[in-house]
């Protein structure tokens, strides 16, 4: 391996430390405790793990954590009533509705019922529009984490060629907007892109957010490029024992690390940054709601 490893676990711990220090000051100087509410509908096992982890880390940085666990057959009206109550609660500064929602619930309707100022996932249509027009917004956590790591590693990203593989609303599109905001020349690739290998070979920065295990091989990577692997894919790992699995990203780590200048691992890269950025967004939302200065370096 020749690439520098961008350690998301270590970086996320640093971000949580900064958030915790701000929270301590907010409490001491202003008597304000940032509050994050997470709403979980149903019993999807992966979502339950995420929600537990979010709650634990929220408390660890000194914030108030509230969880609303609703039955899988909760009606849309009942879910909207919970969100309305959280929108009106002055002790709650961030609201996150864990996705995916059960099929009978309209995700767009639910997300757009969250007060945009409390929309710490950055998925509300107002925040999407604000980000797209370069205005102050709540920024989706995963792309924000990727941006923080890129800025930390490179300093300025101005003029760099960036290729984002994937055009989802939660990762690909906001990632592209953020890179554009930092003056990269941005290409968004997707399943219909022709000659993806050639497109990726022109990139100084590659962000892979596809959901296809180890899809990007090393010979697509320009020597010295920075590779950010967003993908989380679980593969069977019989070599570890019966029924065991392992996590891999969307890039083939070994071959890419042999060519790239820097690369994020999976696990331990983008993943830990996502929750750290959720906490950073909650802090930002709290400061904005309280008319206080926003924490530096924790927003886009
Ligand atoms: P989506 O399934 O919503 O989007 C995948 C994108 O990849 C689509 O735009 C799709 O194109 C594109 N794509 C699919 N196949 C190809 C291909 N062969 N060549 C090029 N592009 C292709 O996924 P998400 O954006 O939600 O997530 C992407 C990955 O990131 C997943 O592995 C997910 O688990 C992970 N993830 C990780 C997070 C973290 O915290 N680290 C957070 C969120 C996601 P098209 O639009 O044409 O179909």
PDB file of N, CA, C and O in Angstrom, residues 162-190:
ATOM      1  N   UNK A 162     -13.233  16.374  -9.410  1.00  0.00           N
ATOM      2  CA  UNK A 162     -13.857  15.410  -8.499  1.00  0.00           C
ATOM      3  C   UNK A 162     -14.896  14.596  -9.260  1.00  0.00           C
ATOM      4  O   UNK A 162     -15.696  15.158 -10.012  1.00  0.00           O
ATOM      5  N   UNK A 163     -14.869  13.292  -9.075  1.00  0.00           N
ATOM      6  CA  UNK A 163     -15.909  12.435  -9.644  1.00  0.00           C
ATOM      7  C   UNK A 163     -16.664  11.782  -8.486  1.00  0.00           C
ATOM      8  O   UNK A 163     -16.058  11.132  -7.625  1.00  0.00           O
ATOM      9  N   UNK A 164     -17.977  11.999  -8.452  1.00  0.00           N
ATOM     10  CA  UNK A 164     -18.834  11.352  -7.465  1.00  0.00           C
ATOM     11  C   UNK A 164     -19.570  10.231  -8.189  1.00  0.00           C
ATOM     12  O   UNK A 164     -20.253  10.485  -9.180  1.00  0.00           O
ATOM     13  N   UNK A 165     -19.383   8.998  -7.722  1.00  0.00           N
ATOM     14  CA  UNK A 165     -20.096   7.885  -8.358  1.00  0.00           C
ATOM     15  C   UNK A 165     -21.327   7.595  -7.512  1.00  0.00           C
ATOM     16  O   UNK A 165     -21.211   7.201  -6.352  1.00  0.00           O
ATOM     17  N   UNK A 166     -22.505   7.847  -8.086  1.00  0.00           N
ATOM     18  CA  UNK A 166     -23.766   7.715  -7.352  1.00  0.00           C
ATOM     19  C   UNK A 166     -24.468   9.058  -7.320  1.00  0.00           C
ATOM     20  O   UNK A 166     -23.826  10.094  -7.114  1.00  0.00           O
ATOM     21  N   UNK A 167     -25.780   9.032  -7.535  1.00  0.00           N
ATOM     22  CA  UNK A 167     -26.550  10.283  -7.596  1.00  0.00           C
ATOM     23  C   UNK A 167     -27.751  10.245  -6.662  1.00  0.00           C
ATOM     24  O   UNK A 167     -28.820  10.791  -6.969  1.00  0.00           O
ATOM     25  N   UNK A 168     -27.600   9.575  -5.511  1.00  0.00           N
ATOM     26  CA  UNK A 168     -28.733   9.530  -4.577  1.00  0.00           C
ATOM     27  C   UNK A 168     -28.913  10.891  -3.919  1.00  0.00           C
ATOM     28  O   UNK A 168     -27.986  11.712  -3.868  1.00  0.00           O
ATOM     29  N   UNK A 169     -30.122  11.095  -3.392  1.00  0.00           N
ATOM     30  CA  UNK A 169     -30.401  12.370  -2.712  1.00  0.00           C
ATOM     31  C   UNK A 169     -29.683  12.479  -1.384  1.00  0.00           C
ATOM     32  O   UNK A 169     -29.440  13.581  -0.896  1.00  0.00           O
ATOM     33  N   UNK A 170     -29.332  11.324  -0.786  1.00  0.00           N
ATOM     34  CA  UNK A 170     -28.727  11.406   0.548  1.00  0.00           C
ATOM     35  C   UNK A 170     -27.202  11.467   0.510  1.00  0.00           C
ATOM     36  O   UNK A 170     -26.582  11.959   1.432  1.00  0.00           O
ATOM     37  N   UNK A 171     -26.593  10.955  -0.565  1.00  0.00           N
ATOM     38  CA  UNK A 171     -25.125  11.011  -0.636  1.00  0.00           C
ATOM     39  C   UNK A 171     -24.640  11.706  -1.919  1.00  0.00           C
ATOM     40  O   UNK A 171     -24.024  12.775  -1.865  1.00  0.00           O
ATOM     41  N   UNK A 172     -24.891  11.090  -3.065  1.00  0.00           N
ATOM     42  CA  UNK A 172     -24.259  11.552  -4.312  1.00  0.00           C
ATOM     43  C   UNK A 172     -24.520  13.010  -4.641  1.00  0.00           C
ATOM     44  O   UNK A 172     -23.583  13.796  -4.835  1.00  0.00           O
ATOM     45  N   UNK A 173     -25.809  13.391  -4.695  1.00  0.00           N
ATOM     46  CA  UNK A 173     -26.115  14.773  -5.109  1.00  0.00           C
ATOM     47  C   UNK A 173     -25.595  15.816  -4.119  1.00  0.00           C
ATOM     48  O   UNK A 173     -24.941  16.775  -4.525  1.00  0.00           O
ATOM     49  N   UNK A 174     -25.877  15.674  -2.798  1.00  0.00           N
ATOM     50  CA  UNK A 174     -25.329  16.696  -1.886  1.00  0.00           C
ATOM     51  C   UNK A 174     -23.797  16.709  -1.871  1.00  0.00           C
ATOM     52  O   UNK A 174     -23.186  17.759  -1.713  1.00  0.00           O
ATOM     53  N   UNK A 175     -23.181  15.535  -2.053  1.00  0.00           N
ATOM     54  CA  UNK A 175     -21.703  15.495  -2.109  1.00  0.00           C
ATOM     55  C   UNK A 175     -21.215  16.359  -3.262  1.00  0.00           C
ATOM     56  O   UNK A 175     -20.271  17.145  -3.120  1.00  0.00           O
ATOM     57  N   UNK A 176     -21.857  16.190  -4.414  1.00  0.00           N
ATOM     58  CA  UNK A 176     -21.460  16.968  -5.593  1.00  0.00           C
ATOM     59  C   UNK A 176     -21.643  18.458  -5.333  1.00  0.00           C
ATOM     60  O   UNK A 176     -20.786  19.278  -5.699  1.00  0.00           O
ATOM     61  N   UNK A 177     -22.751  18.836  -4.683  1.00  0.00           N
ATOM     62  CA  UNK A 177     -22.986  20.261  -4.377  1.00  0.00           C
ATOM     63  C   UNK A 177     -21.900  20.816  -3.461  1.00  0.00           C
ATOM     64  O   UNK A 177     -21.420  21.937  -3.644  1.00  0.00           O
ATOM     65  N   UNK A 178     -21.521  20.025  -2.470  1.00  0.00           N
ATOM     66  CA  UNK A 178     -20.495  20.492  -1.525  1.00  0.00           C
ATOM     67  C   UNK A 178     -19.150  20.663  -2.226  1.00  0.00           C
ATOM     68  O   UNK A 178     -18.428  21.635  -1.984  1.00  0.00           O
ATOM     69  N   UNK A 179     -18.802  19.726  -3.092  1.00  0.00           N
ATOM     70  CA  UNK A 179     -17.525  19.826  -3.809  1.00  0.00           C
ATOM     71  C   UNK A 179     -17.542  21.021  -4.761  1.00  0.00           C
ATOM     72  O   UNK A 179     -16.544  21.736  -4.898  1.00  0.00           O
ATOM     73  N   UNK A 180     -18.694  21.255  -5.381  1.00  0.00           N
ATOM     74  CA  UNK A 180     -18.836  22.429  -6.240  1.00  0.00           C
ATOM     75  C   UNK A 180     -18.675  23.703  -5.412  1.00  0.00           C
ATOM     76  O   UNK A 180     -18.013  24.656  -5.829  1.00  0.00           O
ATOM     77  N   UNK A 181     -19.267  23.678  -4.214  1.00  0.00           N
ATOM     78  CA  UNK A 181     -19.146  24.827  -3.304  1.00  0.00           C
ATOM     79  C   UNK A 181     -17.706  25.108  -2.925  1.00  0.00           C
ATOM     80  O   UNK A 181     -17.335  26.244  -2.632  1.00  0.00           O
ATOM     81  N   UNK A 182     -16.873  24.067  -2.927  1.00  0.00           N
ATOM     82  CA  UNK A 182     -15.446  24.245  -2.631  1.00  0.00           C
ATOM     83  C   UNK A 182     -14.625  24.401  -3.921  1.00  0.00           C
ATOM     84  O   UNK A 182     -13.406  24.207  -3.921  1.00  0.00           O
ATOM     85  N   UNK A 183     -15.321  24.728  -5.004  1.00  0.00           N
ATOM     86  CA  UNK A 183     -14.691  25.063  -6.296  1.00  0.00           C
ATOM     87  C   UNK A 183     -13.975  23.904  -6.973  1.00  0.00           C
ATOM     88  O   UNK A 183     -12.986  24.112  -7.692  1.00  0.00           O
ATOM     89  N   UNK A 184     -14.459  22.684  -6.751  1.00  0.00           N
ATOM     90  CA  UNK A 184     -13.990  21.559  -7.574  1.00  0.00           C
ATOM     91  C   UNK A 184     -14.721  21.599  -8.916  1.00  0.00           C
ATOM     92  O   UNK A 184     -15.786  22.196  -9.043  1.00  0.00           O
ATOM     93  N   UNK A 185     -14.129  20.942  -9.909  1.00  0.00           N
ATOM     94  CA  UNK A 185     -14.839  20.674 -11.167  1.00  0.00           C
ATOM     95  C   UNK A 185     -15.451  19.294 -10.991  1.00  0.00           C
ATOM     96  O   UNK A 185     -14.728  18.309 -10.823  1.00  0.00           O
ATOM     97  N   UNK A 186     -16.787  19.244 -10.976  1.00  0.00           N
ATOM     98  CA  UNK A 186     -17.455  18.028 -10.480  1.00  0.00           C
ATOM     99  C   UNK A 186     -18.158  17.260 -11.594  1.00  0.00           C
ATOM    100  O   UNK A 186     -18.883  17.846 -12.399  1.00  0.00           O
ATOM    101  N   UNK A 187     -17.941  15.973 -11.622  1.00  0.00           N
ATOM    102  CA  UNK A 187     -18.696  15.072 -12.502  1.00  0.00           C
ATOM    103  C   UNK A 187     -19.492  14.123 -11.610  1.00  0.00           C
ATOM    104  O   UNK A 187     -18.943  13.574 -10.653  1.00  0.00           O
ATOM    105  N   UNK A 188     -20.775  13.962 -11.907  1.00  0.00           N
ATOM    106  CA  UNK A 188     -21.587  12.972 -11.187  1.00  0.00           C
ATOM    107  C   UNK A 188     -21.802  11.785 -12.120  1.00  0.00           C
ATOM    108  O   UNK A 188     -22.369  11.936 -13.210  1.00  0.00           O
ATOM    109  N   UNK A 189     -21.326  10.626 -11.706  1.00  0.00           N
ATOM    110  CA  UNK A 189     -21.500   9.411 -12.513  1.00  0.00           C
ATOM    111  C   UNK A 189     -22.592   8.550 -11.890  1.00  0.00           C
ATOM    112  O   UNK A 189     -22.885   8.666 -10.700  1.00  0.00           O
ATOM    113  N   UNK A 190     -23.206   7.695 -12.700  1.00  0.00           N
ATOM    114  CA  UNK A 190     -24.300   6.830 -12.215  1.00  0.00           C
ATOM    115  C   UNK A 190     -24.370   5.597 -13.094  1.00  0.00           C
ATOM    116  O   UNK A 190     -23.473   5.356 -13.921  1.00  0.00           O
TER     117      UNK A 190
END
